[in-house]
Coordinates of C-alpha atoms in Angstrom, one line a residue:
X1 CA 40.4 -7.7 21.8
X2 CA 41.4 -7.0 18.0
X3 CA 41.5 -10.7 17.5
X4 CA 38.0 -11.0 19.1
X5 CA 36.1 -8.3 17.1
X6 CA 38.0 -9.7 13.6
X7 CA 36.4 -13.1 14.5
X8 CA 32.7 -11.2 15.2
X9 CA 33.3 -9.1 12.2
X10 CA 33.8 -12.3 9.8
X11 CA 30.6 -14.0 11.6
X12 CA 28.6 -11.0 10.9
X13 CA 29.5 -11.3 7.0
X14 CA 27.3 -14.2 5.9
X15 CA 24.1 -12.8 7.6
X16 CA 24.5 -9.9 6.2
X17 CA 24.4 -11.1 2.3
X18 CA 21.1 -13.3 3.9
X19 CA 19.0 -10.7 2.0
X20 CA 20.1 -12.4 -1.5
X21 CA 20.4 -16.4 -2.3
X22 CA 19.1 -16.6 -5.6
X23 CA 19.1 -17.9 -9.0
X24 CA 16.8 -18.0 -12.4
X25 CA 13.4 -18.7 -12.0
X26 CA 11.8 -15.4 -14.1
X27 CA 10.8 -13.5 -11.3
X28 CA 13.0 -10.8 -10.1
X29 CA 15.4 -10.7 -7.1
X30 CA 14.5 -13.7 -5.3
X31 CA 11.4 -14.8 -6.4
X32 CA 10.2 -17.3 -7.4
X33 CA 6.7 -17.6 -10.4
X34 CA 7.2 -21.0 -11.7
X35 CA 4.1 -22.5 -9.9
X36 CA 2.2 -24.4 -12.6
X37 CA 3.1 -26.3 -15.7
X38 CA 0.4 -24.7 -17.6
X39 CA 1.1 -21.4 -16.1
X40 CA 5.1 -21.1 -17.3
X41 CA 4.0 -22.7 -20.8
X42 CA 2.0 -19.4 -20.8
X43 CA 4.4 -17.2 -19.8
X44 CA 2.3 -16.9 -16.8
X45 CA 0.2 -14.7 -18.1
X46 CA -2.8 -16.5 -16.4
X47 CA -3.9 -13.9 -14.0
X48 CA -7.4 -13.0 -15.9
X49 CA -7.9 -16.9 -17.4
X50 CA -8.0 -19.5 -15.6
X51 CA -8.3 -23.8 -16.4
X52 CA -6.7 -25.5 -13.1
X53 CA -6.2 -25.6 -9.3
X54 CA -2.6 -23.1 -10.0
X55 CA -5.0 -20.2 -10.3
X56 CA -4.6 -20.3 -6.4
X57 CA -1.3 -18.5 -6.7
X58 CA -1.9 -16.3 -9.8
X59 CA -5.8 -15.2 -9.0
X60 CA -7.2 -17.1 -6.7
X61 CA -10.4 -15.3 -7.8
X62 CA -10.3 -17.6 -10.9
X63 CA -11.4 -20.2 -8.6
X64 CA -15.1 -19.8 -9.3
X65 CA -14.7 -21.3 -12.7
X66 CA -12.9 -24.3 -11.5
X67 CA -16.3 -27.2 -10.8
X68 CA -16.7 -29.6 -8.3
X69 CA -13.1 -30.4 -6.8
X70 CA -9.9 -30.4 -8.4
X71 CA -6.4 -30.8 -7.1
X72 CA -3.1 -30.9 -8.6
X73 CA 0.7 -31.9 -7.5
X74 CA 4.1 -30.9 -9.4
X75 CA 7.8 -29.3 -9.6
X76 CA 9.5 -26.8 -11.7
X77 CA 13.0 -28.5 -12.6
X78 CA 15.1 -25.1 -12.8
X79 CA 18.7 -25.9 -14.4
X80 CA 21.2 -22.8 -13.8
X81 CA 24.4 -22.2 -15.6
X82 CA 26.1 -19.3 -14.9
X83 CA 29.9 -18.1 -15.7
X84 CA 32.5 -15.1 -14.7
X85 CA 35.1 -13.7 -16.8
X86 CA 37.4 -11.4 -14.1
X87 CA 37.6 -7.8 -15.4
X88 CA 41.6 -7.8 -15.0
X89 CA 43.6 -10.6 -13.3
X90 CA 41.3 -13.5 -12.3
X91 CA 40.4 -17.2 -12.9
X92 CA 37.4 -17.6 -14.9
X93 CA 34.5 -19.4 -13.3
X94 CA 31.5 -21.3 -14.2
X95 CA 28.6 -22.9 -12.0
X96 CA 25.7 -25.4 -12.5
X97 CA 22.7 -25.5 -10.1
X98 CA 19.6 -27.9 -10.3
X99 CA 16.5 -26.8 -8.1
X100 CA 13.2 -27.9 -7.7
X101 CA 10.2 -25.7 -6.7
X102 CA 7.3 -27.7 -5.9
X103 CA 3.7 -27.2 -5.6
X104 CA 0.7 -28.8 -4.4
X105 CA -3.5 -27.0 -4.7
X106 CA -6.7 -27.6 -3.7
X107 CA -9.7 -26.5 -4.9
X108 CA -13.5 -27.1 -3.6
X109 CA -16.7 -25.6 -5.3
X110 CA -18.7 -25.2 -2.6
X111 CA -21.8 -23.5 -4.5
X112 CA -22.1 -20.9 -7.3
X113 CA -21.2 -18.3 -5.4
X114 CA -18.6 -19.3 -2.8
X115 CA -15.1 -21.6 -3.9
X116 CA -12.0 -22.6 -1.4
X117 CA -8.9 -23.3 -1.8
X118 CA -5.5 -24.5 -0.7
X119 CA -2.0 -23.7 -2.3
X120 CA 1.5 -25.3 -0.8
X121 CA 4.3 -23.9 -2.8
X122 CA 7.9 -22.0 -3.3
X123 CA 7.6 -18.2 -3.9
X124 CA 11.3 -17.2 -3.0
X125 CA 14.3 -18.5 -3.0
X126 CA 16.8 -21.1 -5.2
X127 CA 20.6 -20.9 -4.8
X128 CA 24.1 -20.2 -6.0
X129 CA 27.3 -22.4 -6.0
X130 CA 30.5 -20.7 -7.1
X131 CA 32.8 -23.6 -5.5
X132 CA 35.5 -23.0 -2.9
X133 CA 38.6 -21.7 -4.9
X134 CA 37.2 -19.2 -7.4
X135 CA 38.1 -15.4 -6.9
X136 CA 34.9 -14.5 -5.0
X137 CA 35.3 -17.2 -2.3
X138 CA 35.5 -14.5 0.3
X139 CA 31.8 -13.6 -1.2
X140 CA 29.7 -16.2 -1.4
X141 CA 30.7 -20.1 -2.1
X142 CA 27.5 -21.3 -1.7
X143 CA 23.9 -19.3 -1.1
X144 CA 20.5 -21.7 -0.6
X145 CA 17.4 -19.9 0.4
X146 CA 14.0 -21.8 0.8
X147 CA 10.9 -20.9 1.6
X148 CA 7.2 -22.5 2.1
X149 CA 3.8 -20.8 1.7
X150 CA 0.9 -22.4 3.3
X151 CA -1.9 -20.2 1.3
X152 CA -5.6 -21.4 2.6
X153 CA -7.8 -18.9 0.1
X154 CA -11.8 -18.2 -0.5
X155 CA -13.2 -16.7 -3.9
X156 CA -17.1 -15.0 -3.9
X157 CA -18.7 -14.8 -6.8
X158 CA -20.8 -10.9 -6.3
X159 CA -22.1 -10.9 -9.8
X160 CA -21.9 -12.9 -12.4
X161 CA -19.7 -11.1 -13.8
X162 CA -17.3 -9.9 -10.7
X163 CA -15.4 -12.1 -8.5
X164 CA -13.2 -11.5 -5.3
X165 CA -10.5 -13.3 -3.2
X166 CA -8.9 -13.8 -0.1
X167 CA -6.6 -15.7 1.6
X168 CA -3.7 -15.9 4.5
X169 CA 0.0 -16.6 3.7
X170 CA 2.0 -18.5 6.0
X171 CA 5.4 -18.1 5.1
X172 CA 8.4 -20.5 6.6
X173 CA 12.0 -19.7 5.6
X174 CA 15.2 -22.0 6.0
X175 CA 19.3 -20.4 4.9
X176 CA 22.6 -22.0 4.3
X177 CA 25.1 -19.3 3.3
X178 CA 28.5 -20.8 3.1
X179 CA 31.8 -18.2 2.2
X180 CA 35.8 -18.1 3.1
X181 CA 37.0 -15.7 5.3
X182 CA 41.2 -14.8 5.6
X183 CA 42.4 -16.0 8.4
X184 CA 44.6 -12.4 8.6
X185 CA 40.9 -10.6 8.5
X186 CA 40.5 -12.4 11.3
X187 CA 43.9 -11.1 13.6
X188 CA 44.4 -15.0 13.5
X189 CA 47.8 -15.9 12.5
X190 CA 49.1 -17.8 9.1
X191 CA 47.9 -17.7 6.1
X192 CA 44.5 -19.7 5.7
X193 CA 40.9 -19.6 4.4
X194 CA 38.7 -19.9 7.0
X195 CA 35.2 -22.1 6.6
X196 CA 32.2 -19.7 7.4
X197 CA 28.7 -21.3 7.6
X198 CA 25.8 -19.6 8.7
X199 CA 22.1 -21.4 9.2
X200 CA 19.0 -19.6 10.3
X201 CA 15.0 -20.1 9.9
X202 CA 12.4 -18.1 11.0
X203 CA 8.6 -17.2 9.4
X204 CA 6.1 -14.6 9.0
X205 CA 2.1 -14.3 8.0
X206 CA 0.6 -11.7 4.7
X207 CA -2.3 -12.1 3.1
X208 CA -3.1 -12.0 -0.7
X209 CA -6.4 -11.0 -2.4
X210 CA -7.9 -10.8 -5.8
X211 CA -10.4 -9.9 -8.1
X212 CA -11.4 -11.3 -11.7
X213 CA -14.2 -9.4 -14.5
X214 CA -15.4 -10.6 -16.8
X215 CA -16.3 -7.6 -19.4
X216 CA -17.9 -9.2 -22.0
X217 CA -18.0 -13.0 -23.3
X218 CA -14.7 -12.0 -25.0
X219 CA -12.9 -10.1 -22.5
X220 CA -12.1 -10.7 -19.6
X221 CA -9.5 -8.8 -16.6
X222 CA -7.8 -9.9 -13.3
X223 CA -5.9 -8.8 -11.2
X224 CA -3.4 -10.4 -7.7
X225 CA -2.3 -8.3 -4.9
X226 CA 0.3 -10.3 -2.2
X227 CA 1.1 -8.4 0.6
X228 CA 4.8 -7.5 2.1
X229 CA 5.8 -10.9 5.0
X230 CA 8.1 -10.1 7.2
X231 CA 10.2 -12.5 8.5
X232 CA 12.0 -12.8 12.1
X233 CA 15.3 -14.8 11.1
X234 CA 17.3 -16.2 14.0
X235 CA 20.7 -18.7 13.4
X236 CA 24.1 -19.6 13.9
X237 CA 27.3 -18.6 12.5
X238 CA 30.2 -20.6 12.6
X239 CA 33.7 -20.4 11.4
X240 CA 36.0 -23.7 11.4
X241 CA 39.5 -24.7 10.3
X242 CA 41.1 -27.9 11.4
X243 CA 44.7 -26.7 11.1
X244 CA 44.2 -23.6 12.6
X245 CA 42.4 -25.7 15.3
X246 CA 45.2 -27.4 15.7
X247 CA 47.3 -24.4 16.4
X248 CA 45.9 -22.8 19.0
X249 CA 43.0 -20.6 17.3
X250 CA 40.1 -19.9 19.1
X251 CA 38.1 -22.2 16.8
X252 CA 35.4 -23.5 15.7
X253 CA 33.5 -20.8 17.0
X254 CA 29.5 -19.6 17.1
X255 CA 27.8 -17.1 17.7
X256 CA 23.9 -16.4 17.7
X257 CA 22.4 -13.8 15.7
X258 CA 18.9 -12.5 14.1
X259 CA 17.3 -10.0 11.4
X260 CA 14.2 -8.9 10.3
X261 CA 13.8 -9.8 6.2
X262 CA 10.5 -8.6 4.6
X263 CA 9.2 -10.3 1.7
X264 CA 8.1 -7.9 -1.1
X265 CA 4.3 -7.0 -2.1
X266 CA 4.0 -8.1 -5.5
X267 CA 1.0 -7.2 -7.8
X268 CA 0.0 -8.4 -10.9
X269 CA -2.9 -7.4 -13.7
X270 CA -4.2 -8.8 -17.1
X271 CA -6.4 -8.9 -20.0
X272 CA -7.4 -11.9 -21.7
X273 CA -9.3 -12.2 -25.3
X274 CA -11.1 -14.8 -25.7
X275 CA -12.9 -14.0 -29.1
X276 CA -11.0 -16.4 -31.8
X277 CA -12.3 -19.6 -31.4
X278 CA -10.4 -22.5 -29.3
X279 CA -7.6 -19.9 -28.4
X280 CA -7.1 -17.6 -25.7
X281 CA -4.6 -14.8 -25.7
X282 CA -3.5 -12.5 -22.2
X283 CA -1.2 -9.9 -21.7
X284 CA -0.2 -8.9 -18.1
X285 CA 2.1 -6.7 -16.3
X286 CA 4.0 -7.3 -12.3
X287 CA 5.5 -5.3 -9.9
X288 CA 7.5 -6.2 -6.8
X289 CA 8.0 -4.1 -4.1
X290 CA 11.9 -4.6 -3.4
X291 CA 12.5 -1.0 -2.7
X292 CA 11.9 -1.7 1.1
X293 CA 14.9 -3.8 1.0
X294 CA 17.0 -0.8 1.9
X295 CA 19.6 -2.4 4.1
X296 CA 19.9 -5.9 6.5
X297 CA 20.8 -5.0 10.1
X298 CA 21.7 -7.9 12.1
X299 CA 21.6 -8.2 15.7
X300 CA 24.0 -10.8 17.4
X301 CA 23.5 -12.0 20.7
X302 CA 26.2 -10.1 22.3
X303 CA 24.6 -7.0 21.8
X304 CA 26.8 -5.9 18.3
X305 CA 24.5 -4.8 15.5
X306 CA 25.8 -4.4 12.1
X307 CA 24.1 -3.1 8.7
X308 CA 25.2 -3.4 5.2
X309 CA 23.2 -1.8 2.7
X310 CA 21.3 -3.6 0.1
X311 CA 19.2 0.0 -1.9
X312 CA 17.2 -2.2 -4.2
X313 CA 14.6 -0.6 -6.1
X314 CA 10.8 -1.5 -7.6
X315 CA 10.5 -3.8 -10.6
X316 CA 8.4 -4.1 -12.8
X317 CA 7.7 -6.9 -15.3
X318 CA 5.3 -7.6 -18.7
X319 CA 4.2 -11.3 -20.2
X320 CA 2.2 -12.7 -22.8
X321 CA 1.0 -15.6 -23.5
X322 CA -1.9 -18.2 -25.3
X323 CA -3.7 -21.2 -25.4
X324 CA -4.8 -23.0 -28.0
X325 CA -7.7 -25.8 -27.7
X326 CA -6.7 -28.3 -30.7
X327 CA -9.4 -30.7 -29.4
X328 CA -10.9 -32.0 -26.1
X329 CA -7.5 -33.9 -25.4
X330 CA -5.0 -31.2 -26.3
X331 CA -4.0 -27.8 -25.9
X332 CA -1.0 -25.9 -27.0
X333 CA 1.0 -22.8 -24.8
X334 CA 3.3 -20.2 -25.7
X335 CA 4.6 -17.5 -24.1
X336 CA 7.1 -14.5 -23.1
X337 CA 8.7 -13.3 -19.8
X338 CA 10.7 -9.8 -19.4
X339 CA 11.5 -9.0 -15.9
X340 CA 13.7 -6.0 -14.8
X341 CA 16.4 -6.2 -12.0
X342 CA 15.7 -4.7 -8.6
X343 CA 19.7 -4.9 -7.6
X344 CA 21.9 -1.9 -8.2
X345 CA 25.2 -2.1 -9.2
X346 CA 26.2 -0.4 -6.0
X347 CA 25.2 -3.7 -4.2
X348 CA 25.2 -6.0 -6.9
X349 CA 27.8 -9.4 -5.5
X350 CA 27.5 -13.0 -7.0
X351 CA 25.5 -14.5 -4.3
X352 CA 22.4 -12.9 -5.9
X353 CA 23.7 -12.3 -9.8
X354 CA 20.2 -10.8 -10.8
X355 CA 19.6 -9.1 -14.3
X356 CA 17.4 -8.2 -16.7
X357 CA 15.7 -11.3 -17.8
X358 CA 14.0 -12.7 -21.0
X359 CA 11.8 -16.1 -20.7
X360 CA 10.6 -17.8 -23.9
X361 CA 8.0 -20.6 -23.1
X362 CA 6.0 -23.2 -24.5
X363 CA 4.2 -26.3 -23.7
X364 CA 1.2 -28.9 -23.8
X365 CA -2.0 -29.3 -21.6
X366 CA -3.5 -32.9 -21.8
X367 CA -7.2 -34.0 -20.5
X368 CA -7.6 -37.6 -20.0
X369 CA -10.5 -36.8 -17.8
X370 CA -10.9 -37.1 -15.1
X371 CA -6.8 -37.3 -14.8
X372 CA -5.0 -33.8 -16.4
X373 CA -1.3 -33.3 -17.5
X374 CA 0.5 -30.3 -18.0
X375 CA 3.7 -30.0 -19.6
X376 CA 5.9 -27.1 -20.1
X377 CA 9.0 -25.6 -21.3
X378 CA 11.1 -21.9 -20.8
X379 CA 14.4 -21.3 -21.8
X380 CA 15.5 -18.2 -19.5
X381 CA 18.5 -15.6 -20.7
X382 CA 19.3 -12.9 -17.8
X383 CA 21.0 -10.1 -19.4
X384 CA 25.1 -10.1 -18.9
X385 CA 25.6 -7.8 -15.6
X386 CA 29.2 -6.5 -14.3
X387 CA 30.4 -6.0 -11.1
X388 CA 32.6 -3.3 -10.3
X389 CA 32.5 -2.8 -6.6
X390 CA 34.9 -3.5 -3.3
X391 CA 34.8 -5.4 0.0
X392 CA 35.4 -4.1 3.2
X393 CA 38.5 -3.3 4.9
X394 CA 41.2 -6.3 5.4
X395 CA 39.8 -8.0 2.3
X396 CA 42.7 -9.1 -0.5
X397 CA 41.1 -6.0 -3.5
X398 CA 42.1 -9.7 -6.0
X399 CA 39.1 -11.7 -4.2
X400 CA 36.5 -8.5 -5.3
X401 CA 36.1 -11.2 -8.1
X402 CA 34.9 -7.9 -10.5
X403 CA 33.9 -8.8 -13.9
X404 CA 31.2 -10.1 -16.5
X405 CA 28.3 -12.3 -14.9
X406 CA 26.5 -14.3 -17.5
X407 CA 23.6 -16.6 -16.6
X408 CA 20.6 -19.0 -18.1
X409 CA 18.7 -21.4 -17.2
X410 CA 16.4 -24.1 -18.5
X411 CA 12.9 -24.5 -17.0
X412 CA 11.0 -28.1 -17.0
X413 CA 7.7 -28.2 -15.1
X414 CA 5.0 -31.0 -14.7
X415 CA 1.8 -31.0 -13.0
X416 CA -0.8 -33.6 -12.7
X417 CA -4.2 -33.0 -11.6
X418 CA -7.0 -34.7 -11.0
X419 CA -11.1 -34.0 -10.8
X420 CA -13.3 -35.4 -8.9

């Protein structure tokens, strides 16, 4: 029986870090903002200005000053490097990641006072790879978290100067967590690493909304509003080793399981002045909801449930960012990302190695009408973060793999758009 509930205890370990496959992509936690070339060459700070389809995800309010019909296709190439340097004893560690949020919007004029919309994109998730040796292999090895939101929307112009929005998020979500488990935390005998491998989907439904005024013919405000999703998560866990295998253990071996993860409100707000001529300058401010990730309670399908506690808090966020109108082919971006860290160092492990980031941006619109490129670049620095906390009982304390996390990342986006 103790060798039975070391082996559920192990299989219960990667679902329970599920809340927290991550990397850089200048949102906080696990979020993901880099939707739009000309968005992240602003800093994002596009949520009261508006000049393609992307304004789908950032106001879809903006819509209404989007003619006829537009669409647009492109990725975000996000390029992770992160190290460790161990506190005391300890190998160091460093990892490279490459990801690729995509997106894809829609948008339809239908008259002056009603626009539609349709926005396919990434808003959470990315990954980690630490490798299979390093000191935290009984952590996380390798974390990939994905998701898809299918976001149909509708702006109405009121006024002439007011605009509103509305849309549905359908939200699908796919998980790989991969770790090493002792084969003695198991009751299983030897001395082996044990391959753990959980996989799991599920999906959800929110809704988003927003609102865009236009204050004067130099001012103008926004402001974005995405509801909480939550997500029913069912998957497998499954441990394998080929020599223990061969020795009689009582492997491979799966086991069912699901959780509930909900997806964080996030709101956004800004101000855009538009009274130099050819350039347009906004300042913004986000928040996301992560306090409501207080723990992840997983329910297996033999009736164990098992809860590990996560106590993230709020964050909150500030960009700027401009546009400048060199002539009808070109424009130039700029702009600035800070984000805070919704992780506490109570809960803080290398499967999610969130911090304080910076994002410094730049980039290029180009209108060959009626074909439209958008080129940008942000170099991201998270702020150095150390860990200084245990794992549970019949864990080696020299896997802990406490120390200095340091991580950045280099952001290449493209998106081509066309109007009809």
């Amino acid at each position: 029986m103790r060798q039975k509930k070391g082996v559920l205890v192990a299989l219960l370990a990667p679902m329970l870090a599920f809340g927290g496959a991550a990397a850089t992509a200048q949102a906080s936690g696990y979020a993901v903002f880099t939707h739009g070339a000309s968005a992240l060459g602003q800093g994002n700070a596009v949520t009261a200005h508006s000049s393609d389809p992307s304004t789908i995800f950032y106001n879809p309010a903006l819509m209404n000053k989007l003619p006829g019909t537009q669409v647009q296709l492109g990725t975000t190439g996000v390029l992770s490097s992160r190290s460790y340097e161990p506190a005391a004893s300890g190998n160091e560690t460093s990892s490279d990641t490459a990801f690729f949020p995509s997106h894809f919007y829609a948008t339809h004029k239908v008259n002056d006072q009603v626009s539609v919309g349709l926005g396919i994109f990434n808003p959470f998730g990315l990954g980690t790879e630490w490798g299979e040796q390093w000191d935290g292999r009984y952590i996380a090895t390798k974390s990939t978290l994905k998701t898809f939101n299918i976001n149909p929307a509708a702006s109405f112009q009121v006024t002439p100067k007011l605009a509103v929005a509305a849309g549905i998020d359908v939200i699908l979500l796919d998980a790989s967590l991969e770790k090493k488990v002792p084969s003695q935390a198991l009751g299983l005998p030897a001395n082996f690493d044990v391959n753990q491998k959980f996989k799991g989907d599920g999906k959800g439904v929110g809704f988003n909304v927003g609102v865009a005024y236009d204050v004067c013919d130099h001012l103008s405000l926004g402001a974005s509003y995405r509801s909480e999703v939550k997500i029913d998560v069912s998957g497998n866990a499954t441990l394998t080793n080929a020599a223990l295998s061969a020795g009689g253990a009582p492997l491979p071996m799966t086991i069912g399981g699901n959780t509930d993860l909900t997806l964080p409100p996030q709101f956004t707000a800004g101000a855009a002045f538009k009274g130099i001529d050819k350039l347009v300058l906004e300042a913004g401010v986000r928040w996301e909801g992560w306090s409501k990730f207080k723990e992840l309670a997983v329910h297996m399908d033999n009736g164990q449930i098992a809860a590990t506690p996560r106590n993230w808090k709020d964050a909150w966020g500030a960009n700027a960012g401009g546009r400048y109108q060199m002539n009808d082919t070109v424009a130039l971006l700029a702009g600035y990302v800070y984000g805070d860290t919704p992780v506490p160092d109570s809960t803080f492990d290398p499967s999610i190695p969130d911090a304080k980031t910076h994002v410094f941006c730049a980039g290029t619109d180009l209108n060959f009408n009626p074909l439209t490129v958008a080129f940008s670049y942000g170099y991201q620095l998270l702020e150095n973060r150390h860990k200084d906390n245990g794992l549970p009982a019949g864990f080696p304390a020299s896997a802990e793999a406490n120390g200095k996390y340091k991580t950045d990342a280099h952001l290449v986006a493209l998106s081509v758009g066309y109007k009809f």
